[in-house]
Amino acid sequence: MKRWTAELEQVDRAEWPDFLDSHSGLPGPRANTSLAIALSAMADQQLIDELLHSGDEYRTFCGAVSSGARVAMPGVITLLRELATDDRWRVREGVVIGLQLAADTARETVEQVVLAWSVDPDPLIARAAVATICEPRLLDSPAAAAAAIDACHRATAVLTGLSGAARRSPAARTLRQALGYCWSVAVAADPRPGMVAFDTLASDADADVQWIVRTNRAKKRMTALS
C-alpha cells in the first residue's frame, strides 16, 4: 500500500482517474485493492463523486472504498446502502473494504451500521453487514466477536425468512455464500461462546442452514477447534 501512496503522490491529482485505469489490474481475476485503499486516504469528495458517477467498474469500486472509509460523514450511509446492492460484485465488495477501514478509527459507528444492516430484508445489505464485521483483524476482543456472532445470527434469520423465488434469487445465494464462511471467522475469534452459538444452528432443519453449518465446519479454522 505504501508503494501506491508514494506513486499517487507523484502524479498530478487531475490525472488520478487515468492512473487508476492504468493500474486497476482489470481485466483480470483480481482488481488492485491496495491502490483503492491507498486512494481512500487521499481522495477528496469531488474525486470520490467523479469516480462513483464514472460508470467504470474499477473507478466505482475505488469510490465505494473511499465512501465506506468515510461512513461517519453525514449522508454516507444512504449512499453505501445503494452501493452495497450494486449489480457489480466488486462495487459491493468496495463497500465492505471501506467499512473495514473505517472500523480502525470509528469502530462503534461501523458496528452500529453492521447490526442495523444485518436484519435488513435485502439479502445484499445483510451480506455486506456480516462480510464487514467478520474480518479477523477487527475481532480483537470478546465484545467484537460477540457482535460478529450476533450479526451472523441476524443475517441467517434474514435468509431463512425468505421464501419461494426470493430464497432462490442471486442475492439470497450471495448472502448464503457469505454466511458459509463468516460464521467460522466469528466463532474462531472467541471459540467458547462462539461454538455454543454455532451449535444452535445444527438443530435447524432448514436446508440452507444445514449447508451453512457443513460449509463452516469444513473450514480449517473450525476443524482446529474440535
C-alpha positions as a printed Julia matrix, in Angstrom:
226×3 Matrix{Float64}:
   0.0     0.0     0.0
   2.9     2.36    0.73
   4.01    1.87   -2.85
   0.71    3.11   -4.23
   0.57    6.04   -1.83
   4.02    7.1    -2.98
   3.08    6.71   -6.65
  -0.13    8.7    -6.26
   1.84   11.48   -4.59
   3.98   11.74   -7.71
   1.01   12.07  -10.07
  -1.0    15.25  -10.6
  -4.38   14.84   -8.89
  -6.19   15.62  -12.11
  -4.59   12.53  -13.59
  -5.53   10.16  -10.77
  -8.58    8.67  -12.58
  -6.4     7.76  -15.57
  -3.78    6.38  -13.18
  -6.47    4.15  -11.65
  -7.4     2.89  -15.1
  -3.79    2.02  -15.91
  -3.17    0.16  -12.64
  -6.58   -1.38  -11.93
  -5.48   -4.95  -12.6
  -8.53   -5.32  -14.84
  -9.4    -7.11  -16.95
  -8.11   -9.93  -14.82
  -9.08  -12.08  -11.85
  -8.08   -9.55   -9.2
  -8.6    -5.83   -9.02
  -5.88   -3.71   -7.43
  -7.31   -3.44   -3.93
  -4.14   -1.95   -2.46
  -4.35    1.03   -4.82
  -8.0     1.62   -3.91
  -7.15    1.59   -0.2
  -4.25    3.99   -0.7
  -6.51    6.32   -2.66
  -9.18    6.27    0.05
  -6.84    8.07    2.43
  -6.0    10.76   -0.13
  -9.11   11.42   -2.21
 -11.32   14.46   -1.7
 -15.1    14.39   -2.06
 -15.04   15.85   -5.56
 -12.88   13.0    -6.8
 -14.98   10.4    -4.98
 -18.14   11.74   -6.62
 -16.44   11.67  -10.0
 -15.4     8.05   -9.51
 -18.84    6.97   -8.35
 -20.54    8.52  -11.37
 -17.97    7.35  -13.9
 -19.78    4.18  -14.92
 -16.45    2.35  -14.89
 -16.32   -0.69  -12.59
 -12.88   -0.13  -11.07
 -13.35    3.61  -10.62
 -16.7     2.95   -8.94
 -15.07    0.3    -6.77
 -12.48    2.88   -5.65
 -15.26    5.37   -4.94
 -17.07    2.76   -2.86
 -13.95    2.02   -0.81
 -13.4     5.74   -0.18
 -17.06    6.24    0.74
 -17.07    3.32    3.16
 -13.99    4.72    4.85
 -15.99    7.93    5.45
 -19.06    6.23    6.92
 -19.22    8.68    9.82
 -19.88   11.61    7.47
 -23.49   12.8     7.06
 -25.46   11.1     4.32
 -22.84    8.46    3.54
 -24.76    5.5     4.96
 -27.59    6.07    2.48
 -25.06    6.09   -0.36
 -23.39    2.94    0.96
 -26.7     1.09    1.04
 -27.13    1.83   -2.65
 -23.6     0.72   -3.46
 -23.98   -2.45   -1.37
 -26.76   -3.59   -3.7
 -24.97   -2.71   -6.94
 -25.16   -5.33   -9.68
 -21.35   -5.42   -9.82
 -19.85   -7.6    -7.09
 -16.62   -5.59   -7.0
 -18.56   -2.45   -6.15
 -20.36   -4.29   -3.35
 -17.02   -5.53   -2.07
 -15.7    -1.97   -2.15
 -18.31   -1.02    0.45
 -17.12   -3.83    2.73
 -13.46   -2.9     2.37
 -14.22    0.74    3.06
 -16.25   -0.02    6.18
 -13.46   -2.24    7.46
 -11.04    0.66    7.0
 -13.43    2.94    8.88
 -13.57    0.46   11.75
  -9.94    1.21   12.55
 -10.93    4.67   13.78
 -14.73    4.54   14.1
 -15.39    1.03   15.39
 -18.59    1.9    17.25
 -20.13    3.59   14.2
 -19.29    0.63   11.97
 -20.71   -1.86   14.47
 -23.93    0.14   14.62
 -24.2     0.03   10.84
 -23.45   -3.7    10.82
 -26.07   -4.58   13.41
 -28.69   -2.47   11.62
 -27.88   -3.89    8.22
 -27.73   -7.48    9.45
 -31.52   -7.52    9.88
 -32.27   -5.75    6.61
 -34.7    -7.72    4.42
 -32.47   -7.14    1.4
 -30.04  -10.09    1.39
 -27.27   -8.0    -0.16
 -27.44   -5.49    2.68
 -27.32   -8.3     5.24
 -24.41   -9.81    3.33
 -22.5    -6.52    3.49
 -23.03   -6.47    7.25
 -21.57   -9.9     8.0
 -18.78   -9.59    5.43
 -17.73   -6.31    7.04
 -17.59   -7.44   10.65
 -16.28  -10.97   10.07
 -12.75   -9.78    9.39
 -10.19  -11.38   11.77
  -8.23   -8.21   12.43
 -11.4    -6.47   13.65
 -12.39   -9.26   16.04
  -9.82   -8.31   18.62
 -11.94   -8.59   21.77
 -14.74  -10.76   23.19
 -17.15   -7.87   22.62
 -16.19   -7.59   18.96
 -16.51  -11.35   18.49
 -19.93  -11.27   20.16
 -21.07   -8.52   17.79
 -19.97  -10.66   14.83
 -21.86  -13.68   16.16
 -24.94  -11.51   16.67
 -24.69  -10.21   13.11
 -24.35  -13.76   11.76
 -27.43  -14.86   13.71
 -29.44  -11.93   12.41
 -28.33  -12.37    8.8
 -29.07  -16.1     8.95
 -32.58  -15.21   10.08
 -32.89  -12.87    7.09
 -32.01  -15.76    4.8
 -34.39  -18.24    6.39
 -37.11  -15.62    6.39
 -37.1   -15.56    2.6
 -39.43  -17.88    0.75
 -40.21  -19.01   -2.77
 -38.4   -17.22   -5.57
 -36.73  -14.82   -3.14
 -34.86  -17.69   -1.48
 -33.58  -18.82   -4.87
 -32.55  -15.35   -6.03
 -28.91  -14.44   -6.75
 -28.98  -12.02   -3.81
 -30.04  -14.78   -1.42
 -27.35  -17.09   -2.8
 -24.8   -14.34   -2.22
 -25.87  -14.0     1.4
 -25.74  -17.75    1.91
 -22.25  -17.88    0.44
 -21.08  -15.19    2.87
 -22.59  -17.0     5.83
 -20.76  -20.1     4.66
 -17.5   -18.58    5.88
 -18.45  -15.67    8.15
 -19.74  -17.92   10.92
 -16.39  -19.71   11.19
 -14.49  -16.4    11.36
 -16.73  -15.14   14.15
 -16.56  -18.4    16.1
 -12.78  -18.66   15.84
 -12.4   -15.17   17.3
 -13.81  -16.33   20.65
 -14.34  -20.1    20.44
 -16.09  -20.96   23.69
 -19.18  -18.76   23.36
 -18.84  -18.91   19.59
 -19.23  -22.67   19.43
 -22.24  -22.56   21.73
 -23.9   -20.09   19.37
 -22.89  -22.02   16.27
 -24.14  -25.34   17.62
 -27.63  -23.91   17.87
 -27.73  -23.87   14.08
 -27.25  -27.64   13.86
 -30.78  -28.33   15.08
 -32.33  -26.18   12.36
 -33.65  -28.43    9.59
 -33.65  -25.63    7.01
 -31.63  -26.84    4.0
 -29.7   -23.58    3.62
 -28.85  -23.5     7.32
 -27.59  -27.06    7.14
 -25.42  -26.07    4.17
 -24.04  -23.15    6.2
 -23.25  -25.49    9.1
 -21.48  -28.04    6.9
 -19.52  -25.43    4.99
 -18.26  -23.68    8.1
 -17.38  -26.93    9.84
 -15.14  -27.79    6.88
 -13.06  -24.62    7.31
  -9.6   -25.16    8.77
 -10.22  -22.53   11.43
 -13.17  -24.6    12.66
 -11.54  -28.03   12.43
  -8.71  -26.68   14.57
 -11.22  -26.05   17.36
 -12.52  -29.61   17.52
